[in-house]
Amino acid sequence: MNTDSPRHRFWFTASCVLGGLALPGSAQCDLTFQPTTGVGTPRGTTCSQVWDPDGAGPLPAVLVVGGRFAIGSVASTSVASWDGADWSPAGVPPMGSCTALAVYGGRLIAAVAFSNLSSDIVAFDGTSWSVLGSMNGVANAMTLYNGNLVVGGPFSWINGVLASGVVQWNGATWSAIGVGAGGVSGTVRALAVFSGSLYVGGDITHASGVPVGNLAIWNGSSWAAGASFDSTVQALATRITSTGPGSALFVGGRFTTVGVIPAQGIARFDLVNSWAAMGAGVPGGCSALLVRGVGLTGFELTAGSFNSPAILRFSGGSWSAVGTEASTPASLALFNGNYIATGAAVRVLAADGAWIPLCGTGIDGYVRLVHETASDLVIAGGFVSISGVRMNGIARGGVGAWQPLGGGVQGGEVLAVASMPNGDIVAAGTFSSAGGVSANRIARWNGSAWSALGAGLGTGFERVLALAVYPNGTLVAAGSFTQAGGQSANRVAAWNGTGWAALGAGFDADLGSLAILPNGELVAGGNLSQTSFLSTPGRWNGSSWLPFPSYPNGAISALAVMPNGELLVGGFFERVGSLVSPFVVRWNGSGWVAVPGFTFGIFSSVDCIVPLPNGHAILDGGLQSGSGGARFARFDGRSVTPLPAPGVRFLHGTVDAAGDVLLVGDFAQVHGVTSGYIARLDAPCVASATSYGSGCSGSSGANRITPTHLPWLGTTFRADVTGLPINSLAVGVFGLTATSMPLRNLLPQALPGCLMLTSLELLQVLSVRIGATQSQLALPAQSALIGQVLHHQVVTFELDGGSSVTAVTSSNGLRLTIGTY
């Protein structure tokens, strides 16, 4: 090649230093939490009430629940209502915990506790709340009796009026029930009106001096003992008919006898036969009761149980389970013909017999993990529905646009997710079926249906906690299981597409994390605190387990392969061998490297590691810094520094296609923004490389440049260049301005249609091998470069046997934006 030509000489004499370019000031690039999605259903509810806000007016009745919970975009409220389509806070109720609900004088009445010694009774007219009274305890129950509102609980006064355990409101004033302070001694838990008398149940020993056995009766003028129960009365309900003999009072609780009559958790009283047991009763005791009339003379009694099954129905003299997958209810209600249970969540009895969350806009339960696929995201966790769509613990898509994967999973949770090379999704955990297909703790989704992976993994309470996939499609699972495909496999096994096989002798301690290193080695991490595990290797080379030179002196909770190929290990440990490196340490392929930044604390750990594309990582868990308290931190490639604490614990995370960091867990808000179980750290200065223009073709086809490592500050940008002649020389060009100039204006050997797409600020000679090369540009860690846009192109000189230029071609252009986290 003749480099003495003036037209060619500039390719090799023009030069500049990137740091010396005239660049604009740096952008504001702090990672900030942004709103994501709402909380779809209240969790942690204690009571329920159906209320018609306008009485006989046109507005429909609503279901009201109380407790202390998040709903929608509100992080904490005490009362919320369901209108048949969505949840919303009931106005702006007091910010305590609602313990009881009732309707009196057309208004919604709520008891809101601020502590065990302070509560308000408040009224809501559909627009605003007003305080009716303040007491020195908690109200557990409310009902109407003789035109008054009656409130019961452990308290001794309200608004200065002495009242022991029960008190009444006539619409203007509070008064005790009985002589003087009247009332009862102990804790009132339930109230009901039956046959003209007020029944008071709980842990009660006396009523105005009269000894009682957990049930007292006020007849309007005096107190009397009800039947004696040998333990707590938790719930009261009545069935009132037009004829006295058909009416009955039902009592539920933790008792086993009423008087001398054996009665397991439930008893019935009527005016004809007096007290009686109801079949075999409710094992473990009764938490809630609901009576529903059936036809003209029949009735249906539903009870909550402290044991499993959690909700039972009495019919034909015996008890049977109502639906499946329920937890012990705090209250039961009937709304729009549907059974509702409150407690850990507000659940409705679905047509298929499952108790599913009554879900409005948002996610109805916590998210355990988020997994990035080639095209979208997969989340899994304790949720059932998202914005009213049934998901059953696993969904895919993106924030605000989640879709179900068939029928999801049943009989347990998803604890791990992986992507196969063909795009299929594998989910594993504790479930027994997926999409209705029997699948023992692990299943595969092919885009349209679930299928089992052989006989699956484990038995009993064993779990699958981690998955990893080799490039050839071999799937590795790890956890607490001791068999795979029906054969012995100690906590780790591989699926080759047709069957399971153990990986050597495996491990004698549970494994919670897996990672595949660039050299193909599989690393397994888990509870390294067990002495028997310390001598067990943790790297699988495809045929045997290889030893590490030393091991952490505690449990490994997280493994993450960084962009540079190093392994970041997090957990609860102070050192690795003699190397002090609390909670996080690096493996560089041949040895351990300490990661400074934290001092050891007994309640500390790193449980979540999210690698960032620029070589940094986000860490979370129970971290403590030297100054104490920080648990959210950044790893910059060598050390960790605390970030502002989010106030919540993250279980898992990933980086989405937009470059934002998604973190999941069990929370409603992060840093004051709505984040229903998914938090988003916005990265405003994400690096990018977008193609523009088109390359032209030489003797080996079209020249093409493709980015392989984005232009992150402090790293090296790289791109692959293909379609080059075997005998050629390439020049990488970086400039500040995009152009569109015929290349022939610069070089007469340029082929027709070849364009110069960038200005000529920085040039580099590239060596071509077998028709390809790689361009690269080191980006110094100078904040002034953040947000700077560079343009990049490769110009190729095709040579003959004498090294003379026979043709010049050019690639497409790349518009590079330098980014950082």
PDB file of N, CA, C and O in Angstrom, residues 695-738:
ATOM      1  N   GLY A 695     -23.511  -0.272   5.436  1.00  0.00           N
ATOM      2  CA  GLY A 695     -22.193  -0.545   4.878  1.00  0.00           C
ATOM      3  C   GLY A 695     -22.301  -0.932   3.405  1.00  0.00           C
ATOM      4  O   GLY A 695     -23.380  -1.198   2.875  1.00  0.00           O
ATOM      5  N   CYS A 696     -21.143  -0.940   2.723  1.00  0.00           N
ATOM      6  CA  CYS A 696     -21.127  -1.374   1.328  1.00  0.00           C
ATOM      7  C   CYS A 696     -20.362  -2.688   1.232  1.00  0.00           C
ATOM      8  O   CYS A 696     -19.696  -3.105   2.177  1.00  0.00           O
ATOM      9  N   SER A 697     -20.463  -3.344   0.093  1.00  0.00           N
ATOM     10  CA  SER A 697     -19.905  -4.674  -0.063  1.00  0.00           C
ATOM     11  C   SER A 697     -18.614  -4.651  -0.851  1.00  0.00           C
ATOM     12  O   SER A 697     -18.475  -3.917  -1.847  1.00  0.00           O
ATOM     13  N   GLY A 698     -17.678  -5.474  -0.359  1.00  0.00           N
ATOM     14  CA  GLY A 698     -16.448  -5.712  -1.090  1.00  0.00           C
ATOM     15  C   GLY A 698     -16.466  -7.110  -1.661  1.00  0.00           C
ATOM     16  O   GLY A 698     -17.532  -7.718  -1.843  1.00  0.00           O
ATOM     17  N   SER A 699     -15.297  -7.663  -1.903  1.00  0.00           N
ATOM     18  CA  SER A 699     -15.226  -8.985  -2.529  1.00  0.00           C
ATOM     19  C   SER A 699     -15.709 -10.095  -1.616  1.00  0.00           C
ATOM     20  O   SER A 699     -16.000 -11.199  -2.083  1.00  0.00           O
ATOM     21  N   SER A 700     -15.798  -9.836  -0.284  1.00  0.00           N
ATOM     22  CA  SER A 700     -16.259 -10.860   0.657  1.00  0.00           C
ATOM     23  C   SER A 700     -17.641 -10.555   1.217  1.00  0.00           C
ATOM     24  O   SER A 700     -18.056 -11.139   2.218  1.00  0.00           O
ATOM     25  N   GLY A 701     -18.340  -9.620   0.617  1.00  0.00           N
ATOM     26  CA  GLY A 701     -19.686  -9.320   1.070  1.00  0.00           C
ATOM     27  C   GLY A 701     -19.780  -7.985   1.786  1.00  0.00           C
ATOM     28  O   GLY A 701     -18.857  -7.158   1.743  1.00  0.00           O
ATOM     29  N   ALA A 702     -20.919  -7.788   2.487  1.00  0.00           N
ATOM     30  CA  ALA A 702     -21.192  -6.511   3.133  1.00  0.00           C
ATOM     31  C   ALA A 702     -20.344  -6.347   4.380  1.00  0.00           C
ATOM     32  O   ALA A 702     -20.207  -7.269   5.181  1.00  0.00           O
ATOM     33  N   ASN A 703     -19.748  -5.165   4.540  1.00  0.00           N
ATOM     34  CA  ASN A 703     -19.021  -4.845   5.763  1.00  0.00           C
ATOM     35  C   ASN A 703     -20.032  -4.543   6.865  1.00  0.00           C
ATOM     36  O   ASN A 703     -20.968  -3.755   6.672  1.00  0.00           O
ATOM     37  N   ARG A 704     -19.835  -5.137   8.048  1.00  0.00           N
ATOM     38  CA  ARG A 704     -20.797  -4.962   9.136  1.00  0.00           C
ATOM     39  C   ARG A 704     -20.059  -4.821  10.449  1.00  0.00           C
ATOM     40  O   ARG A 704     -19.169  -5.612  10.759  1.00  0.00           O
ATOM     41  N   ILE A 705     -20.437  -3.814  11.248  1.00  0.00           N
ATOM     42  CA  ILE A 705     -19.870  -3.628  12.576  1.00  0.00           C
ATOM     43  C   ILE A 705     -20.979  -3.812  13.602  1.00  0.00           C
ATOM     44  O   ILE A 705     -22.066  -3.217  13.482  1.00  0.00           O
ATOM     45  N   THR A 706     -20.708  -4.644  14.607  1.00  0.00           N
ATOM     46  CA  THR A 706     -21.700  -5.000  15.615  1.00  0.00           C
ATOM     47  C   THR A 706     -21.100  -4.815  16.996  1.00  0.00           C
ATOM     48  O   THR A 706     -20.047  -5.394  17.293  1.00  0.00           O
ATOM     49  N   PRO A 707     -21.730  -4.020  17.881  1.00  0.00           N
ATOM     50  CA  PRO A 707     -21.154  -3.812  19.220  1.00  0.00           C
ATOM     51  C   PRO A 707     -21.224  -5.084  20.058  1.00  0.00           C
ATOM     52  O   PRO A 707     -22.214  -5.822  20.022  1.00  0.00           O
ATOM     53  N   THR A 708     -20.165  -5.356  20.810  1.00  0.00           N
ATOM     54  CA  THR A 708     -20.135  -6.501  21.730  1.00  0.00           C
ATOM     55  C   THR A 708     -19.997  -6.057  23.184  1.00  0.00           C
ATOM     56  O   THR A 708     -20.305  -6.820  24.084  1.00  0.00           O
ATOM     57  N   HIS A 709     -19.497  -4.853  23.424  1.00  0.00           N
ATOM     58  CA  HIS A 709     -19.435  -4.295  24.775  1.00  0.00           C
ATOM     59  C   HIS A 709     -19.724  -2.814  24.666  1.00  0.00           C
ATOM     60  O   HIS A 709     -19.027  -2.072  23.978  1.00  0.00           O
ATOM     61  N   LEU A 710     -20.770  -2.375  25.318  1.00  0.00           N
ATOM     62  CA  LEU A 710     -21.225  -0.999  25.175  1.00  0.00           C
ATOM     63  C   LEU A 710     -20.218  -0.009  25.772  1.00  0.00           C
ATOM     64  O   LEU A 710     -19.376  -0.379  26.602  1.00  0.00           O
ATOM     65  N   PRO A 711     -20.317   1.257  25.382  1.00  0.00           N
ATOM     66  CA  PRO A 711     -19.341   2.260  25.839  1.00  0.00           C
ATOM     67  C   PRO A 711     -19.608   2.755  27.255  1.00  0.00           C
ATOM     68  O   PRO A 711     -20.096   3.875  27.467  1.00  0.00           O
ATOM     69  N   TRP A 712     -19.263   1.928  28.237  1.00  0.00           N
ATOM     70  CA  TRP A 712     -19.414   2.304  29.634  1.00  0.00           C
ATOM     71  C   TRP A 712     -18.180   3.064  30.104  1.00  0.00           C
ATOM     72  O   TRP A 712     -17.047   2.705  29.767  1.00  0.00           O
ATOM     73  N   LEU A 713     -18.408   4.096  30.872  1.00  0.00           N
ATOM     74  CA  LEU A 713     -17.319   4.897  31.412  1.00  0.00           C
ATOM     75  C   LEU A 713     -16.360   4.012  32.207  1.00  0.00           C
ATOM     76  O   LEU A 713     -16.785   3.191  33.018  1.00  0.00           O
ATOM     77  N   GLY A 714     -15.069   4.186  31.969  1.00  0.00           N
ATOM     78  CA  GLY A 714     -14.069   3.428  32.706  1.00  0.00           C
ATOM     79  C   GLY A 714     -13.845   2.024  32.193  1.00  0.00           C
ATOM     80  O   GLY A 714     -13.111   1.254  32.817  1.00  0.00           O
ATOM     81  N   THR A 715     -14.489   1.652  31.068  1.00  0.00           N
ATOM     82  CA  THR A 715     -14.299   0.322  30.481  1.00  0.00           C
ATOM     83  C   THR A 715     -13.835   0.492  29.034  1.00  0.00           C
ATOM     84  O   THR A 715     -13.567   1.600  28.572  1.00  0.00           O
ATOM     85  N   THR A 716     -13.762  -0.594  28.315  1.00  0.00           N
ATOM     86  CA  THR A 716     -13.353  -0.566  26.905  1.00  0.00           C
ATOM     87  C   THR A 716     -14.523  -0.956  26.022  1.00  0.00           C
ATOM     88  O   THR A 716     -15.097  -2.045  26.177  1.00  0.00           O
ATOM     89  N   PHE A 717     -14.894  -0.051  25.120  1.00  0.00           N
ATOM     90  CA  PHE A 717     -15.916  -0.364  24.124  1.00  0.00           C
ATOM     91  C   PHE A 717     -15.319  -1.320  23.100  1.00  0.00           C
ATOM     92  O   PHE A 717     -14.167  -1.176  22.678  1.00  0.00           O
ATOM     93  N   ARG A 718     -16.111  -2.312  22.690  1.00  0.00           N
ATOM     94  CA  ARG A 718     -15.655  -3.264  21.691  1.00  0.00           C
ATOM     95  C   ARG A 718     -16.756  -3.540  20.682  1.00  0.00           C
ATOM     96  O   ARG A 718     -17.944  -3.496  21.013  1.00  0.00           O
ATOM     97  N   ALA A 719     -16.330  -3.832  19.454  1.00  0.00           N
ATOM     98  CA  ALA A 719     -17.276  -4.181  18.401  1.00  0.00           C
ATOM     99  C   ALA A 719     -16.621  -5.174  17.451  1.00  0.00           C
ATOM    100  O   ALA A 719     -15.414  -5.116  17.209  1.00  0.00           O
ATOM    101  N   ASP A 720     -17.408  -6.115  16.935  1.00  0.00           N
ATOM    102  CA  ASP A 720     -16.939  -7.059  15.930  1.00  0.00           C
ATOM    103  C   ASP A 720     -17.205  -6.506  14.546  1.00  0.00           C
ATOM    104  O   ASP A 720     -18.281  -5.929  14.285  1.00  0.00           O
ATOM    105  N   VAL A 721     -16.227  -6.676  13.653  1.00  0.00           N
ATOM    106  CA  VAL A 721     -16.357  -6.229  12.266  1.00  0.00           C
ATOM    107  C   VAL A 721     -16.252  -7.454  11.380  1.00  0.00           C
ATOM    108  O   VAL A 721     -15.274  -8.219  11.474  1.00  0.00           O
ATOM    109  N   THR A 722     -17.235  -7.686  10.535  1.00  0.00           N
ATOM    110  CA  THR A 722     -17.290  -8.881   9.690  1.00  0.00           C
ATOM    111  C   THR A 722     -17.497  -8.490   8.227  1.00  0.00           C
ATOM    112  O   THR A 722     -17.769  -7.337   7.912  1.00  0.00           O
ATOM    113  N   GLY A 723     -17.377  -9.479   7.341  1.00  0.00           N
ATOM    114  CA  GLY A 723     -17.564  -9.261   5.907  1.00  0.00           C
ATOM    115  C   GLY A 723     -16.347  -8.665   5.225  1.00  0.00           C
ATOM    116  O   GLY A 723     -16.476  -8.076   4.143  1.00  0.00           O
ATOM    117  N   LEU A 724     -15.144  -8.804   5.784  1.00  0.00           N
ATOM    118  CA  LEU A 724     -13.936  -8.195   5.241  1.00  0.00           C
ATOM    119  C   LEU A 724     -13.178  -9.194   4.364  1.00  0.00           C
ATOM    120  O   LEU A 724     -13.170 -10.400   4.638  1.00  0.00           O
ATOM    121  N   PRO A 725     -12.492  -8.718   3.319  1.00  0.00           N
ATOM    122  CA  PRO A 725     -11.655  -9.614   2.521  1.00  0.00           C
ATOM    123  C   PRO A 725     -10.527 -10.186   3.369  1.00  0.00           C
ATOM    124  O   PRO A 725     -10.069  -9.566   4.333  1.00  0.00           O
ATOM    125  N   ILE A 726     -10.056 -11.363   2.992  1.00  0.00           N
ATOM    126  CA  ILE A 726      -8.978 -12.008   3.741  1.00  0.00           C
ATOM    127  C   ILE A 726      -7.733 -11.141   3.730  1.00  0.00           C
ATOM    128  O   ILE A 726      -7.084 -10.928   4.765  1.00  0.00           O
ATOM    129  N   ASN A 727      -7.390 -10.616   2.555  1.00  0.00           N
ATOM    130  CA  ASN A 727      -6.188  -9.780   2.429  1.00  0.00           C
ATOM    131  C   ASN A 727      -6.621  -8.323   2.459  1.00  0.00           C
ATOM    132  O   ASN A 727      -6.960  -7.735   1.423  1.00  0.00           O
ATOM    133  N   SER A 728      -6.674  -7.764   3.652  1.00  0.00           N
ATOM    134  CA  SER A 728      -7.136  -6.378   3.769  1.00  0.00           C
ATOM    135  C   SER A 728      -6.577  -5.751   5.028  1.00  0.00           C
ATOM    136  O   SER A 728      -6.029  -6.426   5.900  1.00  0.00           O
ATOM    137  N   LEU A 729      -6.742  -4.453   5.095  1.00  0.00           N
ATOM    138  CA  LEU A 729      -6.361  -3.670   6.266  1.00  0.00           C
ATOM    139  C   LEU A 729      -7.544  -2.792   6.634  1.00  0.00           C
ATOM    140  O   LEU A 729      -8.172  -2.187   5.745  1.00  0.00           O
ATOM    141  N   ALA A 730      -7.877  -2.749   7.912  1.00  0.00           N
ATOM    142  CA  ALA A 730      -9.032  -1.963   8.336  1.00  0.00           C
ATOM    143  C   ALA A 730      -8.584  -0.821   9.235  1.00  0.00           C
ATOM    144  O   ALA A 730      -7.588  -0.932   9.957  1.00  0.00           O
ATOM    145  N   VAL A 731      -9.329   0.272   9.165  1.00  0.00           N
ATOM    146  CA  VAL A 731      -9.077   1.442  10.001  1.00  0.00           C
ATOM    147  C   VAL A 731     -10.366   1.783  10.739  1.00  0.00           C
ATOM    148  O   VAL A 731     -11.415   1.971  10.118  1.00  0.00           O
ATOM    149  N   GLY A 732     -10.278   1.808  12.075  1.00  0.00           N
ATOM    150  CA  GLY A 732     -11.412   2.247  12.866  1.00  0.00           C
ATOM    151  C   GLY A 732     -11.416   3.752  12.997  1.00  0.00           C
ATOM    152  O   GLY A 732     -10.376   4.364  13.256  1.00  0.00           O
ATOM    153  N   VAL A 733     -12.575   4.343  12.805  1.00  0.00           N
ATOM    154  CA  VAL A 733     -12.708   5.792  12.836  1.00  0.00           C
ATOM    155  C   VAL A 733     -13.710   6.162  13.918  1.00  0.00           C
ATOM    156  O   VAL A 733     -14.813   5.614  13.973  1.00  0.00           O
ATOM    157  N   PHE A 734     -13.320   7.099  14.794  1.00  0.00           N
ATOM    158  CA  PHE A 734     -14.206   7.642  15.811  1.00  0.00           C
ATOM    159  C   PHE A 734     -14.295   9.145  15.612  1.00  0.00           C
ATOM    160  O   PHE A 734     -13.265   9.818  15.431  1.00  0.00           O
ATOM    161  N   GLY A 735     -15.521   9.679  15.614  1.00  0.00           N
ATOM    162  CA  GLY A 735     -15.690  11.112  15.424  1.00  0.00           C
ATOM    163  C   GLY A 735     -16.813  11.673  16.258  1.00  0.00           C
ATOM    164  O   GLY A 735     -17.614  10.924  16.835  1.00  0.00           O
ATOM    165  N   LEU A 736     -16.875  13.004  16.301  1.00  0.00           N
ATOM    166  CA  LEU A 736     -17.910  13.671  17.080  1.00  0.00           C
ATOM    167  C   LEU A 736     -19.147  14.002  16.265  1.00  0.00           C
ATOM    168  O   LEU A 736     -20.192  14.336  16.833  1.00  0.00           O
ATOM    169  N   THR A 737     -19.049  13.893  14.948  1.00  0.00           N
ATOM    170  CA  THR A 737     -20.147  14.324  14.083  1.00  0.00           C
ATOM    171  C   THR A 737     -20.480  13.238  13.080  1.00  0.00           C
ATOM    172  O   THR A 737     -19.578  12.642  12.477  1.00  0.00           O
ATOM    173  N   ALA A 738     -21.759  13.000  12.895  1.00  0.00           N
ATOM    174  CA  ALA A 738     -22.207  12.066  11.866  1.00  0.00           C
ATOM    175  C   ALA A 738     -22.171  12.769  10.514  1.00  0.00           C
ATOM    176  O   ALA A 738     -22.540  13.945  10.398  1.00  0.00           O
TER     177      ALA A 738
END
